[in-house]
Coordinates of N, CA, C and O in Angstrom, one line a residue:
L1 N 0.8 -1.2 0.0 CA 0.0 0.0 0.0 C 0.9 1.3 0.0 O 1.9 1.3 0.6
R2 N 0.3 2.3 -0.6 CA 1.1 3.5 -0.7 C 1.2 4.2 0.7 O 2.1 5.0 0.9
T3 N 0.3 4.0 1.6 CA 0.4 4.5 2.9 C 1.5 3.9 3.7 O 2.2 4.6 4.4
D4 N 1.8 2.6 3.4 CA 2.9 2.0 4.0 C 4.2 2.6 3.5 O 5.2 2.8 4.2
V5 N 4.3 2.9 2.2 CA 5.4 3.5 1.6 C 5.7 4.9 2.3 O 6.8 5.2 2.6
Y6 N 4.6 5.6 2.5 CA 4.7 7.0 3.1 C 5.3 6.8 4.5 O 6.2 7.5 5.0
S7 N 4.8 5.8 5.3 CA 5.3 5.5 6.6 C 6.8 5.1 6.6 O 7.6 5.6 7.4
L8 N 7.2 4.3 5.6 CA 8.6 4.0 5.5 C 9.4 5.2 5.1 O 10.6 5.3 5.6
G9 N 8.9 6.1 4.3 CA 9.6 7.3 4.0 C 9.8 8.1 5.3 O 10.9 8.7 5.4
I10 N 8.9 8.2 6.1 CA 9.0 9.0 7.4 C 10.1 8.3 8.3 O 11.0 9.0 8.8
I11 N 10.1 7.0 8.3 CA 11.1 6.3 9.1 C 12.5 6.5 8.6 O 13.4 6.8 9.3
M12 N 12.6 6.4 7.2 CA 13.9 6.6 6.6 C 14.4 8.1 6.9 O 15.6 8.3 7.2
Y13 N 13.5 9.0 6.7 CA 13.9 10.4 6.9 C 14.4 10.6 8.4 O 15.4 11.2 8.6
E14 N 13.6 10.1 9.3 CA 14.0 10.3 10.7 C 15.2 9.6 11.1 O 16.1 10.0 11.9
T15 N 15.4 8.4 10.5 CA 16.7 7.6 10.8 C 17.9 8.3 10.2 O 18.9 8.4 10.9
M16 N 17.8 9.0 9.1 CA 18.9 9.7 8.5 C 19.2 11.0 9.1 O 20.4 11.4 9.2
T17 N 18.2 11.7 9.6 CA 18.4 13.1 10.1 C 18.3 13.2 11.6 O 18.8 14.2 12.2
G18 N 17.6 12.3 12.2 CA 17.4 12.3 13.7 C 16.2 13.2 14.1 O 15.9 13.4 15.2
I19 N 15.5 13.8 13.1 CA 14.3 14.6 13.3 C 13.2 14.1 12.4 O 13.5 13.4 11.4
R20 N 12.0 14.5 12.7 CA 10.9 14.1 11.9 C 10.8 15.1 10.7 O 11.2 16.2 10.8
P21 N 10.2 14.6 9.6 CA 10.1 15.5 8.5 C 9.3 16.7 8.6 O 9.4 17.7 7.9
Y22 N 8.4 16.8 9.6 CA 7.5 17.9 9.8 C 7.7 18.4 11.3 O 7.6 17.5 12.2
D23 N 7.8 19.6 11.5 CA 7.9 20.2 12.9 C 6.5 20.6 13.3 O 6.0 21.7 13.0
V24 N 5.8 19.6 14.0 CA 4.4 19.9 14.4 C 4.3 19.8 15.9 O 3.2 19.7 16.4
G25 N 5.4 19.8 16.6 CA 5.4 19.7 18.1 C 4.6 20.7 18.8 O 3.9 20.3 19.8
N26 N 4.6 21.9 18.4 CA 3.8 23.0 19.1 C 2.5 23.4 18.4 O 2.0 24.4 18.6
S27 N 2.1 22.5 17.5 CA 0.9 22.8 16.7 C -0.3 22.1 17.2 O -0.2 21.0 17.8
S28 N -1.5 22.6 16.9 CA -2.7 21.9 17.2 C -2.9 20.8 16.3 O -2.2 20.7 15.2
L29 N -3.8 19.9 16.5 CA -4.0 18.7 15.7 C -4.4 19.2 14.2 O -3.9 18.7 13.3
L30 N -5.3 20.2 14.2 CA -5.7 20.7 12.9 C -4.6 21.3 12.1 O -4.4 21.1 10.9
E31 N -3.8 22.1 12.8 CA -2.6 22.8 12.2 C -1.6 21.7 11.8 O -1.0 21.9 10.7
A32 N -1.4 20.7 12.6 CA -0.4 19.7 12.2 C -0.8 18.9 11.0 O 0.0 18.7 10.1
V33 N -2.1 18.6 10.9 CA -2.6 18.0 9.7 C -2.4 18.8 8.4 O -2.0 18.4 7.4
R34 N -2.7 20.1 8.6 CA -2.5 21.1 7.5 C -1.0 21.1 7.0 O -0.7 21.1 5.9
I35 N -0.1 21.2 8.0 CA 1.3 21.3 7.7 C 1.7 20.0 7.0 O 2.4 20.1 5.9
I36 N 1.3 18.9 7.5 CA 1.7 17.6 6.9 C 1.1 17.4 5.5 O 1.8 17.0 4.5
C37 N -0.1 17.9 5.3 CA -0.8 17.7 4.0 C -0.3 18.7 2.9 O -0.3 18.4 1.7
E38 N 0.1 19.9 3.3 CA 0.5 21.0 2.4 C 2.0 21.2 2.2 O 2.4 21.6 1.1
N39 N 2.8 21.1 3.2 CA 4.2 21.4 3.1 C 5.0 20.2 2.9 O 4.9 19.2 3.5
P40 N 6.0 20.3 1.9 CA 6.9 19.2 1.7 C 7.9 19.2 2.8 O 8.2 20.2 3.5
P41 N 8.5 18.1 3.1 CA 9.5 18.0 4.2 C 10.8 18.7 3.6 O 11.0 18.8 2.4
A42 N 11.6 19.3 4.5 CA 12.8 19.9 4.1 C 13.8 18.9 3.5 O 13.8 17.7 3.9
P43 N 14.5 19.3 2.4 CA 15.4 18.3 1.8 C 16.4 17.8 2.8 O 16.9 18.5 3.7
L44 N 16.7 16.5 2.7 CA 17.6 15.8 3.7 C 19.0 16.5 3.8 O 19.5 16.7 4.9
N45 N 19.6 16.9 2.7 CA 20.9 17.5 2.8 C 20.9 18.9 3.5 O 21.9 19.3 4.0
R46 N 19.7 19.5 3.5 CA 19.6 20.8 4.2 C 19.5 20.6 5.7 O 19.9 21.4 6.5
V47 N 18.8 19.5 6.1 CA 18.6 19.2 7.5 C 19.8 18.6 8.1 O 20.1 18.8 9.3
L48 N 20.6 17.8 7.4 CA 21.8 17.2 8.0 C 22.8 18.2 8.4 O 23.0 19.2 7.8
T49 N 23.4 17.9 9.6 CA 24.4 18.8 10.1 C 25.8 18.2 9.8 O 25.9 17.0 9.6
G50 N 26.8 19.0 9.9 CA 28.2 18.5 9.7 C 28.5 18.5 8.2 O 27.8 19.0 7.4
S51 N 29.6 17.7 8.0 CA 30.1 17.7 6.6 C 29.4 16.5 5.8 O 29.7 16.3 4.6
L52 N 28.6 15.7 6.4 CA 28.0 14.6 5.7 C 27.0 15.1 4.7 O 26.1 15.9 5.0
K53 N 27.1 14.6 3.5 CA 26.2 14.9 2.4 C 25.7 13.6 1.8 O 26.5 12.8 1.5
L54 N 24.4 13.5 1.7 CA 23.9 12.3 1.1 C 23.9 12.3 -0.4 O 23.9 13.4 -1.0
D55 N 24.0 11.1 -1.0 CA 23.9 11.0 -2.4 C 22.5 11.5 -2.9 O 21.5 11.3 -2.2
Q56 N 22.5 12.1 -4.0 CA 21.2 12.7 -4.5 C 20.2 11.6 -4.7 O 19.0 11.8 -4.5
D57 N 20.6 10.4 -5.0 CA 19.7 9.3 -5.2 C 19.0 8.9 -3.9 O 17.8 8.6 -3.9
I58 N 19.7 8.9 -2.8 CA 19.1 8.6 -1.5 C 18.0 9.6 -1.2 O 16.9 9.3 -0.8
E59 N 18.3 10.9 -1.4 CA 17.3 11.9 -1.1 C 16.1 11.8 -2.0 O 15.0 11.9 -1.6
T60 N 16.4 11.4 -3.3 CA 15.3 11.2 -4.2 C 14.4 10.1 -3.8 O 13.1 10.2 -3.8
I61 N 15.0 9.0 -3.4 CA 14.2 7.8 -2.9 C 13.3 8.2 -1.7 O 12.1 7.9 -1.7
V62 N 13.9 8.9 -0.7 CA 13.1 9.2 0.5 C 12.0 10.2 0.1 O 10.9 10.0 0.5
H63 N 12.3 11.2 -0.7 CA 11.3 12.2 -1.0 C 10.2 11.6 -1.9 O 9.1 12.0 -1.9
H64 N 10.6 10.6 -2.8 CA 9.6 9.9 -3.6 C 8.7 9.1 -2.7 O 7.5 9.0 -3.0
A65 N 9.2 8.5 -1.6 CA 8.3 7.8 -0.7 C 7.4 8.8 0.1 O 6.3 8.4 0.5
L66 N 7.9 10.0 0.3 CA 7.1 11.0 1.1 C 6.2 11.9 0.2 O 5.7 12.9 0.6
E67 N 6.1 11.6 -1.1 CA 5.4 12.4 -2.0 C 4.0 12.6 -1.6 O 3.3 11.7 -1.1
K68 N 3.5 13.9 -1.6 CA 2.1 14.2 -1.2 C 1.1 13.5 -2.1 O 0.1 13.0 -1.6
D69 N 1.3 13.6 -3.4 CA 0.4 13.0 -4.3 C 0.5 11.5 -4.3 O 1.6 11.0 -4.6
V70 N -0.5 10.8 -3.9 CA -0.4 9.3 -3.7 C 0.0 8.7 -5.0 O 0.8 7.7 -5.0
E71 N -0.4 9.2 -6.1 CA -0.1 8.6 -7.4 C 1.4 8.8 -7.8 O 1.9 8.0 -8.6
Q72 N 2.1 9.7 -7.2 CA 3.5 10.0 -7.4 C 4.4 9.1 -6.5 O 5.6 9.1 -6.8
R73 N 3.9 8.5 -5.5 CA 4.6 7.7 -4.6 C 4.9 6.3 -5.2 O 4.3 6.0 -6.2
Y74 N 5.9 5.6 -4.6 CA 6.1 4.2 -5.0 C 4.8 3.5 -4.8 O 4.1 3.7 -3.8
P75 N 4.4 2.6 -5.8 CA 3.2 1.9 -5.7 C 3.1 0.9 -4.5 O 2.1 0.6 -4.0
S76 N 4.3 0.4 -4.1 CA 4.3 -0.5 -3.0 C 5.7 -0.5 -2.3 O 6.6 0.1 -2.8
A77 N 5.7 -1.1 -1.1 CA 6.9 -1.2 -0.3 C 8.0 -2.1 -1.1 O 9.2 -1.8 -1.0
G78 N 7.5 -3.0 -1.9 CA 8.4 -3.8 -2.8 C 9.1 -2.9 -3.8 O 10.3 -3.1 -4.1
D79 N 8.3 -2.0 -4.4 CA 8.9 -1.1 -5.4 C 10.0 -0.2 -4.7 O 11.0 0.1 -5.3
L80 N 9.7 0.3 -3.5 CA 10.6 1.1 -2.7 C 11.9 0.2 -2.5 O 13.0 0.7 -2.6
S81 N 11.7 -1.0 -2.1 CA 12.8 -1.9 -1.8 C 13.6 -2.1 -3.0 O 14.9 -2.2 -3.0
E82 N 13.0 -2.3 -4.2 CA 13.7 -2.5 -5.4 C 14.6 -1.3 -5.8 O 15.7 -1.4 -6.2
D83 N 14.0 -0.1 -5.5 CA 14.8 1.1 -5.8 C 16.0 1.2 -4.9 O 17.1 1.6 -5.3
I84 N 15.8 0.9 -3.6 CA 16.9 0.9 -2.7 C 18.0 -0.1 -3.1 O 19.2 0.1 -3.1
G85 N 17.6 -1.3 -3.6 CA 18.5 -2.3 -4.1 C 19.2 -1.8 -5.4 O 20.4 -2.0 -5.5
R86 N 18.5 -1.1 -6.2 CA 19.2 -0.5 -7.4 C 20.3 0.5 -7.0 O 21.4 0.5 -7.5
Y87 N 19.9 1.3 -6.0 CA 20.9 2.3 -5.5 C 22.1 1.5 -4.9 O 23.3 1.9 -5.2
L88 N 21.9 0.5 -4.1 CA 23.0 -0.2 -3.5 C 23.9 -0.9 -4.6 O 25.1 -1.1 -4.4
E89 N 23.3 -1.2 -5.7 CA 24.1 -1.9 -6.8 C 24.6 -0.9 -7.8 O 25.1 -1.2 -8.9
S90 N 24.5 0.4 -7.5 CA 24.9 1.5 -8.4 C 24.3 1.5 -9.7 O 24.9 1.7 -10.8
R91 N 23.0 1.1 -9.7 CA 22.2 1.1 -11.0 C 21.3 2.3 -10.9 O 21.0 2.8 -9.8
P92 N 20.8 2.8 -12.0 CA 19.8 3.9 -12.0 C 18.6 3.6 -11.2 O 18.0 2.5 -11.4
I93 N 18.1 4.5 -10.4 CA 16.9 4.3 -9.6 C 15.7 4.6 -10.5 O 15.8 5.5 -11.4
A94 N 14.5 4.0 -10.2 CA 13.3 4.3 -10.9 C 12.7 5.6 -10.6 O 12.0 6.2 -11.4
A95 N 13.0 6.2 -9.4 CA 12.4 7.4 -8.9 C 13.0 8.6 -9.6 O 12.5 9.7 -9.4
R96 N 14.0 8.4 -10.4 CA 14.7 9.6 -11.0 C 14.6 9.4 -12.5 O 14.9 8.3 -13.1
P97 N 14.4 10.5 -13.3 CA 14.4 10.4 -14.7 C 15.8 9.9 -15.2 O 16.8 10.5 -14.8
P98 N 15.9 8.9 -16.0 CA 17.2 8.3 -16.4 C 17.8 9.1 -17.6 O 17.8 8.6 -18.7
S99 N 18.5 10.2 -17.3 CA 19.2 10.9 -18.4 C 20.4 10.1 -18.8 O 20.9 9.2 -18.0
R100 N 21.0 10.4 -19.9 CA 22.1 9.6 -20.4 C 23.4 9.8 -19.5 O 24.1 8.9 -19.2
I101 N 23.6 11.0 -19.0 CA 24.7 11.3 -18.2 C 24.5 10.6 -16.8 O 25.5 10.0 -16.3
Y102 N 23.3 10.6 -16.3 CA 23.1 9.9 -15.0 C 23.3 8.4 -15.2 O 24.0 7.7 -14.4
R103 N 22.8 7.8 -16.3 CA 23.1 6.3 -16.5 C 24.5 6.0 -16.8 O 25.1 5.0 -16.3
L104 N 25.2 6.9 -17.5 CA 26.7 6.8 -17.7 C 27.4 6.8 -16.4 O 28.3 6.0 -16.1
R105 N 27.1 7.8 -15.5 CA 27.7 7.9 -14.2 C 27.5 6.6 -13.4 O 28.4 6.1 -12.7
K106 N 26.3 6.1 -13.4 CA 26.0 4.8 -12.7 C 26.8 3.7 -13.2 O 27.3 2.8 -12.5
F107 N 26.8 3.6 -14.6 CA 27.6 2.5 -15.2 C 29.1 2.6 -14.8 O 29.7 1.6 -14.5
T108 N 29.6 3.8 -14.8 CA 31.0 4.0 -14.5 C 31.3 3.6 -13.1 O 32.3 2.9 -12.8
R109 N 30.4 3.9 -12.1 CA 30.6 3.6 -10.7 C 30.5 2.1 -10.5 O 31.2 1.5 -9.8
R110 N 29.6 1.4 -11.3 CA 29.5 0.0 -11.2 C 30.6 -0.8 -11.8 O 30.9 -1.9 -11.4
N111 N 31.2 -0.2 -12.9 CA 32.3 -0.9 -13.6 C 33.6 -0.1 -13.7 O 34.2 0.1 -14.7
R112 N 34.0 0.3 -12.5 CA 35.2 1.2 -12.4 C 36.4 0.6 -13.1 O 37.1 1.3 -13.9
F113 N 36.7 -0.7 -12.8 CA 37.9 -1.3 -13.4 C 37.9 -1.3 -14.9 O 38.8 -1.0 -15.6
M114 N 36.7 -1.8 -15.4 CA 36.6 -1.9 -16.9 C 36.7 -0.5 -17.5 O 37.3 -0.3 -18.6
V115 N 36.0 0.5 -17.0 CA 36.1 1.9 -17.5 C 37.5 2.4 -17.5 O 38.0 3.0 -18.4
A116 N 38.2 2.2 -16.4 CA 39.6 2.6 -16.2 C 40.5 1.9 -17.3 O 41.3 2.6 -17.9
A117 N 40.3 0.6 -17.5 CA 41.1 -0.1 -18.5 C 40.7 0.4 -19.9 O 41.7 0.6 -20.7
M118 N 39.5 0.6 -20.2 CA 39.1 1.2 -21.5 C 39.7 2.6 -21.7 O 40.1 2.9 -22.8
T119 N 39.6 3.4 -20.7 CA 40.1 4.8 -20.8 C 41.6 4.7 -21.1 O 42.1 5.4 -21.9
S120 N 42.3 3.8 -20.3 CA 43.8 3.7 -20.5 C 44.1 3.2 -22.0 O 45.0 3.7 -22.6
G121 N 43.3 2.3 -22.4 CA 43.4 1.8 -23.8 C 43.2 2.9 -24.8 O 44.0 3.1 -25.8
V122 N 42.2 3.7 -24.6 CA 41.9 4.8 -25.6 C 43.0 5.8 -25.5 O 43.5 6.3 -26.6
V123 N 43.5 6.1 -24.3 CA 44.6 7.1 -24.2 C 45.9 6.6 -24.9 O 46.5 7.3 -25.7
A124 N 46.2 5.3 -24.7 CA 47.4 4.7 -25.3 C 47.2 4.7 -26.9 O 48.1 5.0 -27.6
F125 N 46.0 4.2 -27.3 CA 45.8 4.2 -28.7 C 45.9 5.6 -29.4 O 46.5 5.7 -30.4
T126 N 45.4 6.6 -28.7 CA 45.4 7.9 -29.2 C 46.9 8.4 -29.3 O 47.3 9.0 -30.2
A127 N 47.6 8.1 -28.2 CA 49.0 8.5 -28.1 C 49.8 7.9 -29.3 O 50.6 8.5 -30.0
F128 N 49.6 6.6 -29.5 CA 50.3 5.9 -30.6 C 49.9 6.4 -31.9 O 50.7 6.6 -32.8
G129 N 48.6 6.7 -32.1 CA 48.1 7.3 -33.3 C 48.7 8.6 -33.6 O 49.1 8.9 -34.7
L130 N 48.8 9.5 -32.6 CA 49.4 10.8 -32.8 C 50.9 10.7 -33.1 O 51.4 11.4 -34.0
R131 N 51.6 9.8 -32.4 CA 53.0 9.6 -32.7 C 53.2 9.1 -34.1 O 54.1 9.5 -34.9
E132 N 52.4 8.1 -34.6 CA 52.4 7.6 -35.9 C 52.2 8.7 -36.9 O 52.9 8.8 -38.0
A133 N 51.2 9.5 -36.7 CA 50.9 10.6 -37.6 C 52.0 11.6 -37.7 O 52.4 12.1 -38.8
S134 N 52.7 11.9 -36.6 CA 53.8 12.8 -36.5 C 55.0 12.2 -37.3 O 55.6 12.9 -38.1
M135 N 55.2 10.9 -37.1 CA 56.3 10.2 -37.9 C 56.0 10.2 -39.4 O 56.9 10.4 -40.2
R136 N 54.7 10.0 -39.7 CA 54.4 10.0 -41.1 C 54.6 11.4 -41.7 O 55.1 11.5 -42.9
R137 N 54.2 12.4 -41.0 CA 54.5 13.8 -41.5 C 56.0 14.0 -41.7 O 56.4 14.6 -42.7
A138 N 56.8 13.6 -40.7 CA 58.3 13.8 -40.8 C 58.8 13.0 -42.0 O 59.7 13.5 -42.8
A139 N 58.3 11.8 -42.3 CA 58.8 11.0 -43.4 C 58.3 11.7 -44.7 O 59.1 11.7 -45.7
D140 N 57.1 12.2 -44.8 CA 56.7 12.9 -46.0 C 57.5 14.2 -46.2 O 57.9 14.4 -47.4
E141 N 57.9 14.9 -45.2 CA 58.7 16.1 -45.3 C 60.1 15.7 -45.8 O 60.7 16.3 -46.7
A142 N 60.7 14.6 -45.3 CA 62.0 14.1 -45.7 C 61.9 13.6 -47.2 O 62.8 13.9 -48.0
R143 N 60.8 13.0 -47.6 CA 60.7 12.5 -49.0 C 60.6 13.7 -49.9 O 61.2 13.7 -51.0
R144 N 59.8 14.8 -49.5 CA 59.7 16.0 -50.3 C 61.1 16.6 -50.4 O 61.5 17.1 -51.5
G145 N 61.9 16.7 -49.3 CA 63.2 17.2 -49.4 C 64.1 16.5 -50.3 O 64.9 17.1 -51.1
I146 N 64.1 15.2 -50.2 CA 64.9 14.3 -51.1 C 64.5 14.5 -52.6 O 65.3 14.6 -53.5
Q147 N 63.2 14.6 -52.8 CA 62.7 14.8 -54.1 C 63.1 16.1 -54.7 O 63.5 16.2 -55.9
T148 N 63.2 17.2 -53.9 CA 63.7 18.5 -54.3 C 65.1 18.4 -54.7 O 65.5 18.9 -55.8
V149 N 66.0 17.7 -54.0 CA 67.4 17.5 -54.3 C 67.5 16.7 -55.6 O 68.3 17.1 -56.5
V150 N 66.8 15.6 -55.7 CA 66.8 14.8 -57.0 C 66.4 15.7 -58.2 O 67.1 15.6 -59.2
E151 N 65.4 16.5 -58.0 CA 65.0 17.3 -59.2 C 66.0 18.3 -59.5 O 66.3 18.6 -60.7
F152 N 66.7 18.9 -58.5 CA 67.7 19.9 -58.7 C 68.9 19.2 -59.4 O 69.4 19.7 -60.4
Q153 N 69.3 18.0 -59.0 CA 70.4 17.3 -59.6 C 70.1 16.9 -61.1 O 70.9 17.0 -62.0
Q154 N 68.8 16.5 -61.3 CA 68.4 16.2 -62.6 C 68.5 17.4 -63.6 O 68.9 17.3 -64.7
E155 N 68.0 18.5 -63.1 CA 68.1 19.8 -63.9 C 69.6 20.1 -64.2 O 69.9 20.5 -65.3
M156 N 70.5 20.0 -63.2 CA 71.9 20.3 -63.4 C 72.5 19.3 -64.4 O 73.3 19.7 -65.3
L157 N 72.2 18.1 -64.3 CA 72.8 17.1 -65.2 C 72.1 17.0 -66.5 O 72.7 16.5 -67.5
A158 N 70.9 17.5 -66.7 CA 70.2 17.5 -67.9 C 71.0 18.3 -69.0 O 71.0 18.0 -70.2
G159 N 71.6 19.4 -68.6 CA 72.3 20.3 -69.5 C 73.7 19.8 -69.8 O 74.4 20.4 -70.6
V160 N 74.2 18.8 -69.1 CA 75.5 18.3 -69.3 C 75.5 17.2 -70.4 O 74.8 16.2 -70.3
A161 N 76.4 17.3 -71.4 CA 76.6 16.3 -72.4 C 77.8 15.5 -72.0 O 78.9 15.9 -72.1
A162 N 77.6 14.3 -71.4 CA 78.7 13.5 -70.9 C 79.7 13.1 -71.9 O 80.9 13.2 -71.7
A163 N 79.2 12.7 -73.1 CA 80.1 12.3 -74.2 C 81.0 13.5 -74.6 O 82.2 13.3 -74.8
K164 N 80.4 14.6 -74.8 CA 81.2 15.8 -75.2 C 82.2 16.2 -74.1 O 83.4 16.5 -74.4
M165 N 81.8 16.1 -72.9 CA 82.7 16.4 -71.7 C 83.8 15.4 -71.7 O 85.0 15.8 -71.5
G166 N 83.5 14.2 -72.0 CA 84.6 13.1 -72.0 C 85.6 13.4 -73.1 O 86.8 13.2 -72.8
Q167 N 85.1 13.8 -74.2 CA 86.0 14.1 -75.4 C 86.9 15.3 -75.0 O 88.1 15.2 -75.2
E168 N 86.3 16.3 -74.5 CA 87.0 17.5 -74.1 C 88.1 17.2 -73.1 O 89.2 17.7 -73.1
L169 N 87.7 16.4 -72.1 CA 88.7 16.0 -71.0 C 89.8 15.2 -71.6 O 91.0 15.4 -71.3
G170 N 89.5 14.3 -72.5 CA 90.5 13.5 -73.1 C 91.5 14.3 -74.0 O 92.7 14.1 -73.9
E171 N 90.9 15.3 -74.7 CA 91.8 16.2 -75.5 C 92.6 17.0 -74.6 O 93.8 17.2 -74.9
D172 N 92.1 17.5 -73.5 CA 92.8 18.3 -72.6 C 94.0 17.5 -72.0 O 95.1 18.0 -71.9
L173 N 93.8 16.3 -71.7 CA 94.8 15.4 -71.1 C 95.9 15.1 -72.1 O 97.1 15.2 -71.8
K174 N 95.5 14.9 -73.4 CA 96.5 14.7 -74.4 C 97.3 15.9 -74.6 O 98.5 15.8 -74.8
S175 N 96.7 17.0 -74.6 CA 97.5 18.3 -74.9 C 98.5 18.5 -73.7 O 99.5 19.0 -73.9
R176 N 98.1 18.2 -72.5 CA 99.0 18.4 -71.4 C 100.1 17.3 -71.4 O 101.2 17.7 -70.9
L177 N 99.9 16.2 -71.8 CA 100.9 15.2 -71.8 C 101.8 15.4 -72.9 O 103.0 15.3 -73.0

């Protein structure tokens, strides 16, 4: 029953904070009923003292159990229990809209080792890829430099008639001897 869920929500709130969700100690019965029916309980993290801060999912679960609108509460104590189980297993809870970032955060918390290994792999793969690209650029620059030298030498040697130079050299040697 949803009234059981509401009662469990009050017990959870009081267990976590040490106070009841509604301050009705100095109120008349009629005033206490009005406060409980109309005012939402203070958020758990605001009521808690000291440096202790609750996870947002815990606060969501408790406040979902204490929801004023009966249709907005957990349908049963079993559903509340399932959501608490999901929280303990670092899975997304049903009382919270499952955004992609929220689900990713829960997956990461649940699979820390695997995510760390995958992240390390991606970093290493990226580093090797960047190094390979750098080496490829250096090799391309060296190839272009060599190609420039080859083209320069080809231009210089294109105008040289080797046979004519050989004859002239031979004649020069004969004349000197």
